[in-house]
GROMACS .gro file of C-alpha atoms in nm:
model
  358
    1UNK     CA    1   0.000   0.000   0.000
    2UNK     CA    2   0.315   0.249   0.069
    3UNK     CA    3   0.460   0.213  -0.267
    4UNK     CA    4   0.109   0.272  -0.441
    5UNK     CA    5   0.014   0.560  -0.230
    6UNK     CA    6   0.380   0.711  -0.341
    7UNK     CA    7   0.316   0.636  -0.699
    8UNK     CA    8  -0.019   0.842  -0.687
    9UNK     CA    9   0.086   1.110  -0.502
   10UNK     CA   10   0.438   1.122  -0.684
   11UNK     CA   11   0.211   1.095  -1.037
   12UNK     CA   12  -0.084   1.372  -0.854
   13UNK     CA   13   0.229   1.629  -0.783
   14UNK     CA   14   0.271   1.695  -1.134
   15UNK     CA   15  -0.056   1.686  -1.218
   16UNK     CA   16  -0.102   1.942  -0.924
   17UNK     CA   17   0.226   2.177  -1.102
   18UNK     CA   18   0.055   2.145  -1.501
   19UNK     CA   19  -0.284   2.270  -1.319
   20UNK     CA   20  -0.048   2.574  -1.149
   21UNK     CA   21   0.164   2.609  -1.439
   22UNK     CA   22  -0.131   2.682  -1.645
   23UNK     CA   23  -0.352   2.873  -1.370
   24UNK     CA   24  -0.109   3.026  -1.109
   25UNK     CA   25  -0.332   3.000  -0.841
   26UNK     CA   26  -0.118   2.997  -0.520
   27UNK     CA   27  -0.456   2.721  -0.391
   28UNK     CA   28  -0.318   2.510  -0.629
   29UNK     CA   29   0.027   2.564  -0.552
   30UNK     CA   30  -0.027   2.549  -0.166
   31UNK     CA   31  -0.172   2.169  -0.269
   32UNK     CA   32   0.067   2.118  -0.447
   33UNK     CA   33   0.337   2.156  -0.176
   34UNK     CA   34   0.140   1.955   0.078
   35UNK     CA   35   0.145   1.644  -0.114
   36UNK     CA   36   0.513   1.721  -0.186
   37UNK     CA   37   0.544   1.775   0.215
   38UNK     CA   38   0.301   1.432   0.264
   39UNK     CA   39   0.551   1.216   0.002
   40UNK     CA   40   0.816   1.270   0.189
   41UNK     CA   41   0.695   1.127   0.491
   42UNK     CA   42   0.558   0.775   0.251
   43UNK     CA   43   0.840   0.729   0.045
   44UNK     CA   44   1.190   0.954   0.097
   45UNK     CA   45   1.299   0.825  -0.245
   46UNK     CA   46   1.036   0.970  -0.389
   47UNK     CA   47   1.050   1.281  -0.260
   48UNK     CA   48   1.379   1.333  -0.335
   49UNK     CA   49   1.331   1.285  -0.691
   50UNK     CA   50   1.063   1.494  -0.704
   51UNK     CA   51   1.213   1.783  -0.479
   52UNK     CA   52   1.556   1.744  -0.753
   53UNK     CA   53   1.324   1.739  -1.036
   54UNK     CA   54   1.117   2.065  -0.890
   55UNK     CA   55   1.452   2.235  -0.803
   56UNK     CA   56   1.586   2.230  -1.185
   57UNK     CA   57   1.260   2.370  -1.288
   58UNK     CA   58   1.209   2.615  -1.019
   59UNK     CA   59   1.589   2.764  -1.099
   60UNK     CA   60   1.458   2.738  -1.464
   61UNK     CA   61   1.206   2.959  -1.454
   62UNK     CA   62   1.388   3.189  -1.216
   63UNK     CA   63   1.664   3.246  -1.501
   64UNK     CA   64   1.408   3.273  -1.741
   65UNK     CA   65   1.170   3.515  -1.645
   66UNK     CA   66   1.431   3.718  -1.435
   67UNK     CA   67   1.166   3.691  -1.107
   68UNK     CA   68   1.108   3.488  -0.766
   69UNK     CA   69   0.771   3.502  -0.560
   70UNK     CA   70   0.890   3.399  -0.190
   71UNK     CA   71   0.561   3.151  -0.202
   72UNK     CA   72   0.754   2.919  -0.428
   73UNK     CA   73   0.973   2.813  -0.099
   74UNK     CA   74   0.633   2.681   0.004
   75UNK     CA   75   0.688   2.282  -0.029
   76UNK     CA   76   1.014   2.366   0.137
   77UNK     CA   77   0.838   2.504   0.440
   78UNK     CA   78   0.613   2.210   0.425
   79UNK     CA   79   0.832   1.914   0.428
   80UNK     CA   80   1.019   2.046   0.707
   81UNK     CA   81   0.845   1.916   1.006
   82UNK     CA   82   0.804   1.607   0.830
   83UNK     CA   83   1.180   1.556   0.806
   84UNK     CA   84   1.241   1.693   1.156
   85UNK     CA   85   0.944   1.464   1.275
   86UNK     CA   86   1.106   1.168   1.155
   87UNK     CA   87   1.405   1.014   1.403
   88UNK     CA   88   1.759   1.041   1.387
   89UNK     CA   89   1.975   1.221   1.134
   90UNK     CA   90   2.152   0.959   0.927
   91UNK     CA   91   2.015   1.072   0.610
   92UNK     CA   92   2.351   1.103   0.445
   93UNK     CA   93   2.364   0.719   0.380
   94UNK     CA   94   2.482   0.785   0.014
   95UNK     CA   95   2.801   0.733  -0.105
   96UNK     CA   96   2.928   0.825  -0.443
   97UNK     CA   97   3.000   0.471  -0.622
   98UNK     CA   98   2.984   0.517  -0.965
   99UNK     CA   99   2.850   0.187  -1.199
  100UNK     CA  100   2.837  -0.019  -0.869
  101UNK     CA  101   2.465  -0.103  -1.031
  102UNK     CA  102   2.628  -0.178  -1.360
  103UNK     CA  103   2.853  -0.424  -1.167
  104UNK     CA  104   2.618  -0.595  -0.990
  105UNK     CA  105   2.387  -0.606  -1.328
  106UNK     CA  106   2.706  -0.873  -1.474
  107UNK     CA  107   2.789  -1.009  -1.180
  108UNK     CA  108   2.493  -1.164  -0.970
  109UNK     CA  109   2.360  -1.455  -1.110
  110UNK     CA  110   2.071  -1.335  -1.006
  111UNK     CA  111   2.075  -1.084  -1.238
  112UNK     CA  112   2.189  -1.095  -1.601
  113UNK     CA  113   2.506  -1.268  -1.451
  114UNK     CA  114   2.763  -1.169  -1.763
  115UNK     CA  115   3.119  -1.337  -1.655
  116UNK     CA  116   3.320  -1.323  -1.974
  117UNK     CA  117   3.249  -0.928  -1.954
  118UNK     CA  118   3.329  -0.966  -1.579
  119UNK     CA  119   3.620  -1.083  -1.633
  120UNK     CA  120   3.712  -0.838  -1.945
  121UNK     CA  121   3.659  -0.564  -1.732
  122UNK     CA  122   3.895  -0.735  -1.432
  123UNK     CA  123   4.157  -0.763  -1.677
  124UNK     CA  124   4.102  -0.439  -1.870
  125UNK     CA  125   4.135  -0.226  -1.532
  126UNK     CA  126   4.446  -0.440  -1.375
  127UNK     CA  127   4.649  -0.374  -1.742
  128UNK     CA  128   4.541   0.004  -1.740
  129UNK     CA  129   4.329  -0.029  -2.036
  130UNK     CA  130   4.121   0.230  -1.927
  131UNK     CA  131   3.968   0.339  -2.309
  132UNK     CA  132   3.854  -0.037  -2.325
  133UNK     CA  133   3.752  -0.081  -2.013
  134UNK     CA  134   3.533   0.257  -2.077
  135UNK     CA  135   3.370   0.119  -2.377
  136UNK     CA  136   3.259  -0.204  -2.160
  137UNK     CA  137   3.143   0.009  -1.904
  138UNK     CA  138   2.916   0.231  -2.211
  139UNK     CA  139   2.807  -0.162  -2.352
  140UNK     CA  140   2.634  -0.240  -1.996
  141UNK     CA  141   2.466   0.127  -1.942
  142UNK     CA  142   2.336   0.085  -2.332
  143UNK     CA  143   2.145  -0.272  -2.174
  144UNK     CA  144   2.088  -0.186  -1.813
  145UNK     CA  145   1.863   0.132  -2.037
  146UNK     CA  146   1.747  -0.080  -2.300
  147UNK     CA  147   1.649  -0.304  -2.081
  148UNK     CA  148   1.472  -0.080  -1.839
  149UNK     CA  149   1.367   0.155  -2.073
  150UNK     CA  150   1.118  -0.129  -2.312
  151UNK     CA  151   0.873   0.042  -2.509
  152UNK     CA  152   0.947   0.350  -2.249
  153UNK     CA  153   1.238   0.484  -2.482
  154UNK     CA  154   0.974   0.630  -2.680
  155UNK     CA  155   1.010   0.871  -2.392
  156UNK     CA  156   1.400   0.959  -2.594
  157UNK     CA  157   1.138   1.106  -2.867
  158UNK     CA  158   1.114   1.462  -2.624
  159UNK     CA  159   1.485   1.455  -2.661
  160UNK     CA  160   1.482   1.446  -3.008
  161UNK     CA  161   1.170   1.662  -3.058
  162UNK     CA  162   1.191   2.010  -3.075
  163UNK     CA  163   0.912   2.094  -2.801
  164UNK     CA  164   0.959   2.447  -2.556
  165UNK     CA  165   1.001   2.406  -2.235
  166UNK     CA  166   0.942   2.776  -2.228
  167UNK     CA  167   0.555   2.661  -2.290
  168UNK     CA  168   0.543   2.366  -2.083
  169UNK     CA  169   0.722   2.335  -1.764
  170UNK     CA  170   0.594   1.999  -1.666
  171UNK     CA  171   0.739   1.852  -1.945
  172UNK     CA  172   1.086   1.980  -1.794
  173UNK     CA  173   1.006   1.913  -1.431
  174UNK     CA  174   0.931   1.522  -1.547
  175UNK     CA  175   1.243   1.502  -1.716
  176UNK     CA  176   1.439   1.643  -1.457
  177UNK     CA  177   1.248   1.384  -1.241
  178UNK     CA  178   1.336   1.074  -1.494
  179UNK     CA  179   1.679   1.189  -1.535
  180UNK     CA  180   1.713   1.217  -1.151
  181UNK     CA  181   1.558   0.853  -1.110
  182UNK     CA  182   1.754   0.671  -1.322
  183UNK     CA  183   2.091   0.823  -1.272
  184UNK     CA  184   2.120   0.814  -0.883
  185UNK     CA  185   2.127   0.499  -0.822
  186UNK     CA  186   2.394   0.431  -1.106
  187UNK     CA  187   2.640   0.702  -0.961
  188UNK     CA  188   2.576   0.640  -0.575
  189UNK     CA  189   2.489   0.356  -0.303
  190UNK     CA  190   2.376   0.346   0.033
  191UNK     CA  191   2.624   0.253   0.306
  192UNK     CA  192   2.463  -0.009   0.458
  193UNK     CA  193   2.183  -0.248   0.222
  194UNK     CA  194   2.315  -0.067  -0.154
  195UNK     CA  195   2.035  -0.241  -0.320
  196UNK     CA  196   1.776  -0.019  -0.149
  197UNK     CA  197   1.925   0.289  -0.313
  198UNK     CA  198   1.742   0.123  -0.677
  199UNK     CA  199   1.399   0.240  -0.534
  200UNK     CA  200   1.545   0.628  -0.684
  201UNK     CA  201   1.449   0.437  -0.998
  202UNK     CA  202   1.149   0.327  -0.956
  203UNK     CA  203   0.989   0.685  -0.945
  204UNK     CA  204   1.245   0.701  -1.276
  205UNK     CA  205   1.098   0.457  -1.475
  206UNK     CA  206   0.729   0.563  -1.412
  207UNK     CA  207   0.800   0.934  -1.523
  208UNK     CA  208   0.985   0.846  -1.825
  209UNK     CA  209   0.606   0.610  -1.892
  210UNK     CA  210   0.421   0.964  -1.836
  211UNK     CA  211   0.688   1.123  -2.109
  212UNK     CA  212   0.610   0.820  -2.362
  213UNK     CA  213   0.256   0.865  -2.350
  214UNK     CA  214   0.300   1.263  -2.380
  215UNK     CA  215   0.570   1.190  -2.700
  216UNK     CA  216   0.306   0.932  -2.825
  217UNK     CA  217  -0.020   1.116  -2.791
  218UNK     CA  218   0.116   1.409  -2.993
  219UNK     CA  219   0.303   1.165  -3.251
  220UNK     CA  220   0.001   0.973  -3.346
  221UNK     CA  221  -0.205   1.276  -3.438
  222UNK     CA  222   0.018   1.283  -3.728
  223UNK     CA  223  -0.052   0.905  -3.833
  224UNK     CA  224  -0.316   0.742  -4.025
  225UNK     CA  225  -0.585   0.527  -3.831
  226UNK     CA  226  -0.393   0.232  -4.049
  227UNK     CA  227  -0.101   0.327  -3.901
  228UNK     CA  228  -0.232   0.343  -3.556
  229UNK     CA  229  -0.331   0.051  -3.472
  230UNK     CA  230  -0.007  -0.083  -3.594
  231UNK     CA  231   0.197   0.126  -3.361
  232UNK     CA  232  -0.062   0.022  -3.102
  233UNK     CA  233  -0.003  -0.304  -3.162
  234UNK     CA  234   0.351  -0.329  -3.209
  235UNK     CA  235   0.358  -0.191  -2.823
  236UNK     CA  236   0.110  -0.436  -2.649
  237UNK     CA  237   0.313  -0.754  -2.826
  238UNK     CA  238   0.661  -0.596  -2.715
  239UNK     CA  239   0.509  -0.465  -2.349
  240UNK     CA  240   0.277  -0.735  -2.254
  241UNK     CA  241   0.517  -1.037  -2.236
  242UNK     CA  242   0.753  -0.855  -2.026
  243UNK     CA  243   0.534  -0.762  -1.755
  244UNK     CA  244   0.395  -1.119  -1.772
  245UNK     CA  245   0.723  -1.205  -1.620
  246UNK     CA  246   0.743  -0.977  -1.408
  247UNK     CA  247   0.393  -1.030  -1.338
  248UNK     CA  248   0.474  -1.416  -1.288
  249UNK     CA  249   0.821  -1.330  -1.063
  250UNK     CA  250   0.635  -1.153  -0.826
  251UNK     CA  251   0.333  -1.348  -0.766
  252UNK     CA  252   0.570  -1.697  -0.706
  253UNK     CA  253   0.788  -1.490  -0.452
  254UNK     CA  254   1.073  -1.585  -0.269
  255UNK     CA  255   1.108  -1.904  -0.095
  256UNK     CA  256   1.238  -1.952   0.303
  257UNK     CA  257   1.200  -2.270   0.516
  258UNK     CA  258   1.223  -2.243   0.881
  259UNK     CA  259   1.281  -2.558   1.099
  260UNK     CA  260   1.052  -2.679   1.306
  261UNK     CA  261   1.211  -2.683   1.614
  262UNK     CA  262   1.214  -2.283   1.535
  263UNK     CA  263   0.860  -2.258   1.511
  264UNK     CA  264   0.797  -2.472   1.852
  265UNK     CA  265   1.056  -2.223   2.008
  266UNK     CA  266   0.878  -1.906   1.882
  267UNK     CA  267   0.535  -2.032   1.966
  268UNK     CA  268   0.702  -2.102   2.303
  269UNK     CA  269   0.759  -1.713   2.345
  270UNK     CA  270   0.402  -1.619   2.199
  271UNK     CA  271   0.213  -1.820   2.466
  272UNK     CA  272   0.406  -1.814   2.747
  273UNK     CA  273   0.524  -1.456   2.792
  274UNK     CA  274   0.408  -1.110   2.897
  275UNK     CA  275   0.307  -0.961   2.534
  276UNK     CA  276   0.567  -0.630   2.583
  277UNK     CA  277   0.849  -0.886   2.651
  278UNK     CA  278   1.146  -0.783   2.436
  279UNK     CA  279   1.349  -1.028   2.254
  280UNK     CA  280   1.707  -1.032   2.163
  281UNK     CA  281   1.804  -1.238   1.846
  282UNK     CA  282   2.142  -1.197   1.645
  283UNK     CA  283   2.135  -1.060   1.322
  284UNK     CA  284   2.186  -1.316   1.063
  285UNK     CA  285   2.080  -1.254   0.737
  286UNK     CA  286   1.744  -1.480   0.755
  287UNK     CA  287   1.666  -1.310   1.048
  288UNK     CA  288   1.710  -0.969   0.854
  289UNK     CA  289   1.559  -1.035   0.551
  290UNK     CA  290   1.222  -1.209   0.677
  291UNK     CA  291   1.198  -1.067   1.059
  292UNK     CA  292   1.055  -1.425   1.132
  293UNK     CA  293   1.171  -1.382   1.503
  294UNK     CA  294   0.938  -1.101   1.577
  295UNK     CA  295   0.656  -1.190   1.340
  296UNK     CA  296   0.624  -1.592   1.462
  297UNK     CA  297   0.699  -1.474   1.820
  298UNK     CA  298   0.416  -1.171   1.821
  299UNK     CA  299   0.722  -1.034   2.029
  300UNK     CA  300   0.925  -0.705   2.029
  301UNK     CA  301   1.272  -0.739   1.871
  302UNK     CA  302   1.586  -0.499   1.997
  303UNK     CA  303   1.683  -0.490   1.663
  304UNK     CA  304   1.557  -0.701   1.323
  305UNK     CA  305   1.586  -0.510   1.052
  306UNK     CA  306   1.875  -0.242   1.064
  307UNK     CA  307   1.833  -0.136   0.659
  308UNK     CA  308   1.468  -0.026   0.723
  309UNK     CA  309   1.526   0.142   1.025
  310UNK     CA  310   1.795   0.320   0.877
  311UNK     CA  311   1.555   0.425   0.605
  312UNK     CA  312   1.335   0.625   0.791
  313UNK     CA  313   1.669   0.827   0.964
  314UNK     CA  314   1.683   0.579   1.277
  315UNK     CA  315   2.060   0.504   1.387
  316UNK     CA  316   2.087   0.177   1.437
  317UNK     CA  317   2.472   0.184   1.441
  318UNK     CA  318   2.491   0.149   1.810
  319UNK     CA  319   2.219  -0.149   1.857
  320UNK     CA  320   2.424  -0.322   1.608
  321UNK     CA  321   2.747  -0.318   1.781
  322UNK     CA  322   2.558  -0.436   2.100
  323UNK     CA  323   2.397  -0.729   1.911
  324UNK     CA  324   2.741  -0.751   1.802
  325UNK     CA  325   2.887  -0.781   2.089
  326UNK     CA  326   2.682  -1.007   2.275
  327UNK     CA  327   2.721  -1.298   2.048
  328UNK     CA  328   3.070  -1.227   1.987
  329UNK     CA  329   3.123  -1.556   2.262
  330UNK     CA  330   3.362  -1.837   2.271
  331UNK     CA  331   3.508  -2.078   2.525
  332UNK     CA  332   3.787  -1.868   2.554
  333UNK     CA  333   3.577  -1.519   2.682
  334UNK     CA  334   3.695  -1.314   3.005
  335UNK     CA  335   3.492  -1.324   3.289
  336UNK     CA  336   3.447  -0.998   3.305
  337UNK     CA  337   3.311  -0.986   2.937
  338UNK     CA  338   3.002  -1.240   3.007
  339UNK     CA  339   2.928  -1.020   3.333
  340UNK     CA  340   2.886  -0.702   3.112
  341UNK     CA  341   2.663  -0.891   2.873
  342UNK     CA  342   2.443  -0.965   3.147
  343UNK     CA  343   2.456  -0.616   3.254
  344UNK     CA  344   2.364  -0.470   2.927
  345UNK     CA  345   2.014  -0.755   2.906
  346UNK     CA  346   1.922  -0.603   3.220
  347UNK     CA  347   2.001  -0.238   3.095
  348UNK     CA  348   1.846  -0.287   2.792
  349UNK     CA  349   1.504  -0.484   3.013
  350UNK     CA  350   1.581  -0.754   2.748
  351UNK     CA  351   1.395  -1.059   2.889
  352UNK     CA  352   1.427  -1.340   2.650
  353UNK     CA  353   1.743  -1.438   2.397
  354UNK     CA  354   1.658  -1.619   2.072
  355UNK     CA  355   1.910  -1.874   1.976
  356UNK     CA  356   1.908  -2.055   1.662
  357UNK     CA  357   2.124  -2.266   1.492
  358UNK     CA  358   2.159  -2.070   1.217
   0.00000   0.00000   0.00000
């Protein structure tokens, strides 16, 4: 429900800015900037597209008509006690990594899994071939686009069409936003789970769809009926297949087995303690990924899922090295060391420890 109440309202925003741009009513605009304001508070990826995209085009029209009305720092204004409502201040979790995307594109196999051009660009970089190993890198941006892009690169059309953003400044405020999408997440990471850092794209891909429909609507006027229909057709045989995959990949899901033993010990937890009990569990990576503990257990967790916490500004950086430390054990541990671990359950009012053999 998150991600498709972000794709409306990040869709509604420029909706809300073509009404304003056409109107300038400051009601519209004052909407405008509290569904900016809301968005960030949903989805902080999508905000921050948006906000880039609405930057460019405010500093465009700025230059252009030589003029600034103070109202236009409204969504500004308005997404500040969101972002001062939300805990902790690690938002600068990205990193400047450029093409670690690209990388992982030929490397995973669960990906497009490439070796021979791994291994090309291994050698390439350890000889100092830097020209060929620049060419490699333009060969997988030209498929990680292609590939993305589908029937969207009719989107490239704007580019290539002589249209005026002096007459339209939604047209440049969703290509500032598509440019934004895409590109962030090839050029930077986050510090801790990189993979979330793709969702920038995500917001991307759907407003380079909005800028293939715009490129399309006004292409077609120009087209017989004949020729219509086989456009139309042309897009629904390339478009449909793909998102039957897609479609397919994301109604099987992922797969995880937990042993039954597990499942007696977390139903142990859910009937026979206090429902406010908090549970400490280490921080393997089944643990992470599924948050099985908590969920099975009906139990609070001291700490499941660092990566999401992180993504709505909590630090978790602390609670980690505690988790860390506490199952850092062997035969060979100081005395003193196990006393402070029972020190910090009882600071921390941790009650129960899960142990698993994972």
């Amino acid at each position: 429900p998150s991600y498709l109440l972000a794709y409306g309202l990040f869709l509604l925003s420029f909706y809300l800015f073509w009404q304003w741009d056409r109107y300038r009513r400051f009601k519209i605009f004052f909407v405008l900037s509290l569904v900016m304001g809301t968005l960030a508070g949903i989805k902080i990826y999508a905000a921050a597209i948006l906000f880039g995209g609405f930057v460019i085009t405010l500093i465009f029209k700025i230059w252009k008509d030589k003029f600034f009305a103070w109202w236009w720092i409204t969504p500004f204004v308005l997404v500040a006690p969101v972002l001062l409502s939300m805990k902790g201040k690690e938002f600068n979790l990205l990193r400047f990594n450029p093409g670690w995307l690209l990388d992982k594109m030929i490397q995973d196999q669960d990906r497009l899994f490439l070796p021979d051009m791994t291994l090309k660009q291994e050698h390439y970089l350890q000889t100092g071939n830097f020209v060929r190993a620049g060419l490699l890198r333009v060969q997988q941006l030209g498929i990680y686009l292609l590939g993305n892009l589908n029937t969207r690169i009719l989107a490239c059309g704007l580019l290539l069409r002589r249209f005026k953003v002096q007459k339209d400044l939604t047209l440049l405020f969703l290509l500032s936003a598509a440019i934004l999408g895409i590109s962030v997440p090839i050029f930077y990471s986050q510090s801790r789970a990189p993979y979330d850092s793709i969702q920038f794209s995500h917001y991307g891909w759907l407003a380079t769809s909005v800028l293939s429909v715009i490129f399309l609507s006004n292409m077609v006027r120009h087209f017989s009926r004949r020729i219509r229909y086989v456009l139309f057709g042309f897009i629904l045989i390339v478009s449909i297949p793909t998102n039957l995959v897609v479609l397919q990949g994301q109604l099987r899901g992922g797969t995880f087995f937990i042993n039954k033993f597990e499942l007696q010990g977390l139903e142990f937890l859910k009937s026979n303690t206090e429902r406010e009990a908090l549970v400490l569990n280490d921080l393997s990576e089944d643990k992470e990924s599924t948050l099985y503990v908590p969920a099975f257990s009906d139990r609070r967790s001291f700490l499941s899922a660092p990566s999401l916490a992180e993504q709505t500004g909590i630090d978790t950086a602390e609670r980690i090295k505690q988790v860390k430390d506490f199952f850092a054990y062997t035969v060979d541990t100081p005395h003193e060391n196990l006393i402070h671990k029972k020190e910090f359950l009882k600071q921390a009012h941790i009650e129960y420890v899960y142990l698993s053999q994972a």
